Amino acid sequence: QNLANTVWAYATAGVAADALYAAVAEAAVRGGLAGFNPQNLANTVWAYATAGVAADALYAAVAEAAVRGGLDRFNPQDLSNTVGAYATADQFHQALLAECSRVISDSLARDPSRWSEEARSQ
């Protein structure tokens, strides 16, 4: 969580920190993203995409971890942030995108109100 929060803060502030992003990506991939929950995974790729930092190995590792751990655990905000980050970074991971599509479609069929602005602010 600390790694995800750190890169999220730098990206949010618009601070260039190439060495930091490289070190965090390497540490996260080397550690197998251990301890990363769905929000941490989503926030991490969002930060790299927002900062425009190339990190192919990180995007691949997050995609694998997200699919392996089950995207059903992701809330609508985490799912939308993840899909948006991969699109922004021009990263294409077929298994991730297919599973996101399935989970989002199933969620909308069960309870579309979960995807409303009001639900996101609660």
Coordinates of C-alpha atoms in Angstrom, one line a residue:
Q1 CA 0.0 0.0 0.0
N2 CA 2.8 2.4 0.8
L3 CA 4.3 2.0 -2.7
A4 CA 0.9 2.6 -4.3
N5 CA 0.2 5.6 -2.2
T6 CA 3.6 7.1 -2.9
V7 CA 3.3 7.0 -6.7
W8 CA -0.3 8.1 -6.5
A9 CA 0.8 11.2 -4.5
Y10 CA 3.5 12.1 -7.0
A11 CA 1.2 11.6 -10.0
T12 CA -1.5 13.6 -8.4
A13 CA 0.9 16.5 -7.6
G14 CA 2.4 16.3 -11.1
V15 CA 5.9 15.9 -9.8
A16 CA 8.5 14.4 -12.1
A17 CA 10.3 11.6 -10.3
D18 CA 11.7 9.2 -12.9
A19 CA 14.1 7.4 -10.5
L20 CA 11.3 7.0 -7.9
Y21 CA 8.8 5.5 -10.5
A22 CA 11.5 3.1 -11.7
A23 CA 12.4 2.0 -8.2
V24 CA 8.8 1.5 -7.2
A25 CA 8.0 -0.5 -10.4
E26 CA 11.0 -2.7 -9.9
A27 CA 10.2 -3.3 -6.3
A28 CA 6.5 -4.0 -6.9
V29 CA 7.3 -6.5 -9.8
R30 CA 10.1 -8.2 -7.8
G31 CA 7.8 -8.6 -4.8
G32 CA 5.0 -10.0 -7.0
L33 CA 2.7 -7.2 -5.9
A34 CA 2.4 -8.9 -2.5
G35 CA 0.1 -7.0 -0.2
F36 CA -1.5 -5.1 -3.1
N37 CA -5.3 -5.0 -2.8
P38 CA -7.6 -4.0 -5.7
Q39 CA -7.4 -0.3 -4.8
N40 CA -3.6 -0.5 -4.6
L41 CA -3.4 -2.2 -8.0
A42 CA -5.8 0.4 -9.6
N43 CA -4.1 3.4 -8.0
T44 CA -0.6 2.2 -9.1
V45 CA -1.4 1.8 -12.8
W46 CA -3.4 5.0 -12.6
A47 CA -0.4 6.8 -11.2
Y48 CA 2.0 5.5 -13.9
A49 CA -0.5 6.3 -16.7
T50 CA -1.2 9.8 -15.3
A51 CA 2.5 10.5 -15.0
G52 CA 3.2 9.1 -18.5
V53 CA 5.8 6.8 -17.1
A54 CA 6.6 3.7 -19.2
A55 CA 6.5 0.5 -17.1
D56 CA 5.7 -2.4 -19.3
A57 CA 6.7 -5.0 -16.7
L58 CA 4.6 -3.3 -14.0
Y59 CA 1.5 -3.2 -16.3
A60 CA 1.9 -6.9 -17.1
A61 CA 2.4 -7.8 -13.5
V62 CA -0.7 -5.8 -12.4
A63 CA -2.8 -7.3 -15.2
E64 CA -1.8 -10.8 -14.1
A65 CA -2.3 -10.2 -10.4
A66 CA -5.7 -8.6 -11.0
V67 CA -7.0 -11.5 -13.1
R68 CA -5.4 -14.1 -10.8
G69 CA -6.9 -12.5 -7.7
G70 CA -10.3 -12.1 -9.3
L71 CA -11.6 -8.8 -10.6
D72 CA -14.9 -9.5 -8.8
R73 CA -13.1 -8.1 -5.8
F74 CA -12.7 -4.7 -7.5
N75 CA -15.3 -2.1 -6.9
P76 CA -16.6 0.1 -9.8
Q77 CA -14.1 2.8 -9.1
D78 CA -11.2 0.4 -9.1
L79 CA -12.4 -1.2 -12.3
S80 CA -12.9 2.1 -14.1
N81 CA -9.5 3.4 -12.9
T82 CA -7.8 0.3 -14.0
V83 CA -9.4 0.2 -17.5
G84 CA -8.7 3.9 -17.9
A85 CA -5.1 3.6 -16.9
Y86 CA -4.4 0.8 -19.4
A87 CA -6.1 2.8 -22.1
T88 CA -4.2 6.0 -21.2
A89 CA -0.9 4.2 -21.2
D90 CA -1.7 2.4 -24.4
Q91 CA -1.3 -1.0 -22.7
F92 CA -3.2 -3.9 -24.1
H93 CA -3.6 -7.0 -21.9
Q94 CA -6.2 -9.3 -23.4
A95 CA -7.0 -11.3 -20.3
L96 CA -7.4 -8.2 -18.2
L97 CA -9.6 -6.4 -20.6
A98 CA -11.8 -9.5 -21.2
E99 CA -12.2 -10.2 -17.5
C100 CA -12.9 -6.5 -16.8
S101 CA -15.6 -6.6 -19.5
R102 CA -17.2 -9.7 -18.0
V103 CA -17.1 -8.3 -14.4
I104 CA -18.5 -4.9 -15.4
S105 CA -21.2 -6.4 -17.5
D106 CA -22.2 -8.8 -14.7
S107 CA -22.2 -6.0 -12.2
L108 CA -24.4 -3.8 -14.4
A109 CA -26.8 -6.6 -14.9
R110 CA -27.1 -7.2 -11.1
D111 CA -27.1 -3.6 -9.9
P112 CA -26.5 -0.7 -12.3
S113 CA -26.9 1.8 -9.4
R114 CA -23.4 0.7 -8.1
W115 CA -22.0 2.6 -11.1
S116 CA -23.8 5.9 -10.4
E117 CA -22.0 9.1 -9.3
E118 CA -24.0 8.9 -6.0
A119 CA -22.7 5.4 -5.3
R120 CA -19.1 6.5 -6.0
S121 CA -19.3 9.3 -3.4
Q122 CA -20.5 7.1 -0.6

